XYZ file of C-alpha atoms in Angstrom:
340
model
C 14.840 212.999 159.969
C 14.266 216.402 159.082
C 12.665 215.871 156.010
C 10.588 213.881 157.715
C 9.350 215.756 160.678
C 9.063 218.413 157.922
C 6.442 216.299 155.636
C 4.597 214.501 158.435
C 4.138 218.308 159.468
C 3.131 219.744 156.093
C 0.953 216.223 155.560
C -1.108 217.191 158.672
C -1.878 220.015 158.550
C -3.006 219.223 154.477
C -5.286 216.505 156.448
C -6.646 218.394 158.570
C -4.688 216.631 161.509
C -3.826 220.004 163.355
C -6.608 222.010 163.565
C -9.299 218.999 164.649
C -6.183 218.853 167.977
C -6.563 222.329 168.447
C -9.310 222.212 168.812
C -9.862 219.015 171.071
C -6.964 220.022 173.255
C -8.449 223.295 175.346
C -6.057 222.488 178.401
C -4.924 224.974 180.117
C -1.716 225.921 179.375
C 1.608 227.833 179.078
C 3.957 227.613 176.668
C 6.553 229.597 176.572
C 9.034 229.558 173.039
C 12.118 230.712 173.071
C 14.431 232.324 170.073
C 18.318 232.438 169.739
C 19.216 234.523 166.411
C 16.639 235.970 163.641
C 18.239 235.399 160.472
C 19.618 233.226 157.448
C 22.487 230.971 159.083
C 24.088 230.959 155.868
C 24.897 234.035 155.037
C 27.692 234.353 157.400
C 29.617 231.602 159.378
C 28.791 231.764 162.814
C 26.987 228.783 164.239
C 24.571 228.181 162.008
C 22.995 225.380 165.176
C 21.852 229.304 166.813
C 19.417 230.275 164.419
C 16.278 230.061 164.817
C 14.038 231.746 161.839
C 14.883 234.126 159.651
C 12.900 237.106 159.318
C 10.073 235.786 157.014
C 9.697 232.985 159.383
C 9.597 234.350 162.554
C 6.608 236.700 161.190
C 4.783 233.465 160.061
C 5.473 231.614 163.511
C 4.081 234.489 165.294
C 0.849 234.267 163.259
C 0.721 230.982 164.456
C 1.237 231.065 167.952
C -1.331 233.981 167.984
C -4.013 231.761 166.530
C -3.760 228.782 168.906
C -3.106 230.682 171.956
C -3.417 233.874 174.054
C -0.351 235.351 173.714
C 0.735 236.778 176.761
C 2.851 239.568 177.729
C 5.632 239.551 179.238
C 3.915 240.738 182.598
C 1.364 238.174 182.308
C 4.012 235.954 181.642
C 5.671 236.260 185.387
C 2.112 236.149 186.832
C 1.511 232.859 185.646
C 4.940 231.708 186.501
C 5.344 232.839 189.891
C 1.595 231.552 190.083
C 0.344 234.770 191.145
C -2.761 234.057 188.294
C -4.020 231.155 187.562
C -4.151 229.460 184.208
C -7.591 229.076 182.512
C -6.927 228.363 179.244
C -4.474 227.543 176.813
C -0.929 230.421 176.751
C 2.120 230.879 174.757
C 4.686 233.650 175.431
C 7.835 234.363 173.098
C 11.132 235.062 174.582
C 14.774 235.594 173.438
C 18.101 234.872 174.574
C 21.775 236.143 174.023
C 20.873 239.870 173.208
C 21.815 239.402 169.368
C 21.437 242.192 167.784
C 19.303 240.858 164.532
C 16.911 240.301 167.534
C 16.677 243.708 167.535
C 16.630 244.310 163.568
C 14.329 241.482 162.835
C 12.443 240.300 165.890
C 11.625 244.010 167.194
C 9.905 245.044 163.960
C 8.027 241.828 163.714
C 6.813 241.715 167.471
C 5.406 245.546 166.232
C 3.345 245.030 163.400
C 2.160 241.328 165.339
C 0.947 243.581 168.178
C 3.435 241.046 170.360
C 5.447 241.712 172.992
C 8.053 239.384 173.927
C 10.639 239.059 177.271
C 14.593 239.504 176.116
C 17.267 237.938 177.990
C 20.539 239.490 178.294
C 23.804 239.065 179.916
C 24.488 242.756 180.554
C 28.254 242.624 180.608
C 28.173 241.716 176.734
C 26.860 244.484 176.049
C 29.389 246.655 178.378
C 32.070 244.997 176.789
C 31.271 243.087 173.555
C 32.769 239.926 172.205
C 31.746 237.076 170.392
C 30.345 233.960 172.108
C 32.091 230.971 171.860
C 30.145 228.631 169.926
C 30.465 231.932 167.161
C 34.250 231.946 167.405
C 34.818 228.786 167.173
C 32.430 228.094 164.156
C 34.586 231.036 162.770
C 38.060 229.423 163.070
C 36.634 226.123 161.890
C 34.973 227.289 158.507
C 38.004 229.882 158.190
C 41.154 227.740 158.678
C 42.975 227.165 155.553
C 45.616 223.950 157.942
C 45.591 220.665 157.158
C 45.453 219.715 160.937
C 44.324 220.807 164.090
C 45.446 220.488 167.198
C 44.109 221.421 169.961
C 45.120 221.588 173.826
C 41.576 224.156 174.549
C 39.454 222.814 175.182
C 40.104 219.548 175.400
C 43.487 218.150 173.581
C 41.776 217.072 170.168
C 43.467 216.210 166.871
C 41.675 217.097 163.999
C 42.446 215.369 160.535
C 40.994 218.474 158.045
C 41.667 216.298 154.695
C 38.616 213.405 156.433
C 36.893 215.448 158.998
C 34.079 218.201 157.052
C 34.052 221.477 158.217
C 30.392 220.611 160.162
C 31.798 217.072 161.459
C 34.832 219.452 162.657
C 32.529 221.526 164.282
C 30.332 219.395 165.976
C 33.786 217.664 167.731
C 34.834 220.942 169.058
C 31.626 222.674 169.877
C 30.586 219.173 171.788
C 34.188 219.524 173.655
C 33.303 223.004 174.883
C 29.689 222.373 176.230
C 31.651 219.454 178.146
C 35.266 221.632 179.575
C 34.027 222.838 183.457
C 34.942 225.972 183.522
C 35.354 227.272 180.214
C 37.272 230.208 179.409
C 36.459 231.659 176.907
C 39.191 234.258 176.466
C 41.845 231.179 176.731
C 40.206 229.313 174.311
C 39.653 232.708 171.700
C 43.545 232.925 171.884
C 44.250 229.022 171.619
C 42.071 228.594 168.196
C 43.529 231.304 167.031
C 47.196 230.778 167.220
C 46.487 226.742 166.559
C 44.205 227.461 163.402
C 45.950 230.131 161.510
C 42.831 232.234 162.131
C 43.067 235.708 163.068
C 39.674 237.432 164.017
C 38.893 241.004 165.330
C 36.650 239.830 168.472
C 35.915 244.045 169.081
C 34.593 244.206 166.176
C 32.370 240.629 165.404
C 30.833 241.714 168.950
C 30.025 245.074 168.349
C 28.328 243.467 165.634
C 26.760 240.663 167.127
C 24.996 241.991 169.782
C 22.727 244.939 170.345
C 23.865 248.373 172.434
C 22.863 249.874 175.338
C 20.911 252.241 173.010
C 19.164 249.300 171.423
C 18.822 247.614 174.659
C 16.291 250.754 176.003
C 15.183 250.965 172.657
C 13.449 247.785 173.159
C 12.059 248.585 176.608
C 10.571 251.916 174.930
C 8.529 250.131 172.518
C 6.912 247.230 174.902
C 9.062 244.422 175.582
C 10.355 243.366 178.772
C 14.242 243.026 179.810
C 15.357 240.178 181.729
C 18.576 238.654 183.214
C 20.661 235.730 181.350
C 23.529 236.064 184.484
C 25.752 238.883 183.732
C 28.639 237.176 181.484
C 26.606 234.277 179.991
C 28.413 231.779 182.044
C 27.361 227.739 182.935
C 26.337 228.246 186.668
C 26.167 225.287 188.263
C 30.128 225.637 187.074
C 29.872 228.206 190.250
C 30.079 228.195 193.562
C 27.831 230.162 195.621
C 29.389 233.474 195.483
C 29.967 233.964 191.954
C 26.392 232.238 191.555
C 25.241 234.870 193.526
C 27.476 237.409 191.395
C 25.867 235.916 188.371
C 22.193 236.898 189.376
C 22.752 239.946 191.717
C 25.474 242.030 189.703
C 23.723 241.684 185.944
C 19.356 242.608 188.128
C 21.300 245.726 189.169
C 22.617 246.534 185.901
C 19.756 246.205 183.794
C 17.696 247.865 185.841
C 20.362 250.889 186.468
C 20.688 251.671 182.475
C 16.668 250.725 182.531
C 14.825 252.292 185.524
C 12.747 249.161 185.090
C 11.848 246.133 187.784
C 13.888 243.439 186.547
C 12.247 240.242 188.203
C 13.261 237.597 186.296
C 16.139 235.392 184.174
C 16.841 232.222 181.999
C 19.731 230.747 183.109
C 22.460 230.646 180.123
C 22.967 227.273 178.350
C 19.302 226.306 180.704
C 19.527 222.001 180.638
C 19.447 220.722 183.564
C 22.786 219.842 184.345
C 23.522 224.025 183.642
C 21.691 224.928 187.301
C 21.020 223.494 190.196
C 18.559 223.995 193.497
C 21.381 226.856 194.777
C 20.564 228.312 191.463
C 16.595 228.879 192.294
C 17.323 229.562 195.799
C 19.992 232.386 194.846
C 17.682 233.852 192.229
C 14.822 233.631 194.600
C 16.805 235.751 197.391
C 18.258 238.477 194.404
C 14.305 239.610 194.114
C 13.681 237.797 190.001
C 9.941 236.496 190.394
C 10.840 233.827 187.673
C 13.800 232.205 186.002
C 13.170 230.378 183.169
C 14.959 226.557 181.766
C 15.551 224.576 178.674
C 12.658 221.952 179.268
C 11.089 221.017 175.748
C 7.567 220.804 176.982
C 4.641 223.083 177.858
C 4.068 223.835 181.556
C 0.441 222.815 183.134
C -1.362 224.318 185.896
C -0.640 222.956 189.422
C 2.997 221.858 188.091
C 4.848 225.035 187.273
C 7.991 225.855 189.018
C 8.987 229.103 189.526
C 12.006 228.835 189.193
C 12.516 226.471 186.738
C 9.675 227.457 184.132
C 10.724 225.293 181.050
C 10.961 226.582 177.452
C 10.558 225.119 174.250
C 13.734 226.088 171.512
C 13.138 226.717 168.367
C 15.929 225.968 165.087
C 16.369 227.515 162.446
C 14.928 223.748 160.586
C 11.826 224.344 162.201
C 9.592 225.683 159.730
C 6.050 227.724 160.916
C 4.397 224.371 159.892
C 6.596 222.451 162.461
C 6.150 224.873 165.204
C 2.507 224.878 164.881
C 2.443 220.414 165.001
C 4.655 221.152 168.043
C 2.397 223.009 169.240
C -0.672 221.075 168.845
C 1.271 218.229 169.638
C 2.509 219.191 173.195
C -1.485 220.017 174.364
C -2.859 217.590 173.114
C -0.134 214.447 174.595
C 1.955 216.135 177.013
C 4.650 216.148 174.323
C 5.767 216.071 170.848
C 7.549 213.541 168.196
C 7.717 216.005 165.931
């Protein structure tokens, strides 16, 4: 299916269809792209699907966005998202989630060279206490274990025969169980997976190598990027009671502002799907002083239909070629959705 979509995007470009669609579809919209990791997923045993693009691929995608849209600064993005500035033309913005170090090492130079800027949504507790995200932990354990059979009680009771199940399939099974878990305890999960798999990991070292330092976050802000909140600890907000949600929203804002000396007025909700936040989240985000909240919506935002605390974003995956990103943007602008 992926190769078919890639081929279709290539044929649309070669036949001139994309250019025609882009010329015709000039109606106003706000397209917000979200990236996670910038790098080569084959060079690590971290979770491959969280990679969005190679360094060169990211540079090409910036060029595609700049050619097809008016690329907004983070300040302009919040102004449009919050309803302070009307949408009169096709606009786009670039955002990052999670605070991975490669966003700084590869994303920042590409943005600066292109004369562009982006919003980096960061969970500050992860910077204070570096540790790998659970999906990277699961991926490393599954790929490194020499056990023929995994018997897990966390995040759910699972029995996986690794002599009959591929590592990719086993990884998908455990990841889906983690996503389905209510109030996932990452510390307990890490201990349990290592014990059952026979894999010993230096979690502190992995966290320090994977995530940005505060000095790097400061450099982002000093380089014209804007830092927003991604929750304090990256917990799924809908799992939490109102007091806990408020703590995640308020504390993350205060921590970032204290560190950077700049106002933080935007947040992207961790995970960001329809079941990962709720009406309380939007209300509490407004009360905390944010002006905009971002989700995963899989489409662009149209004038008059933007909800300031549910601004939709489109996720970019590592399998998405620059042609596919361009085709998705053109289809979304023409028809309000994309089948690529």
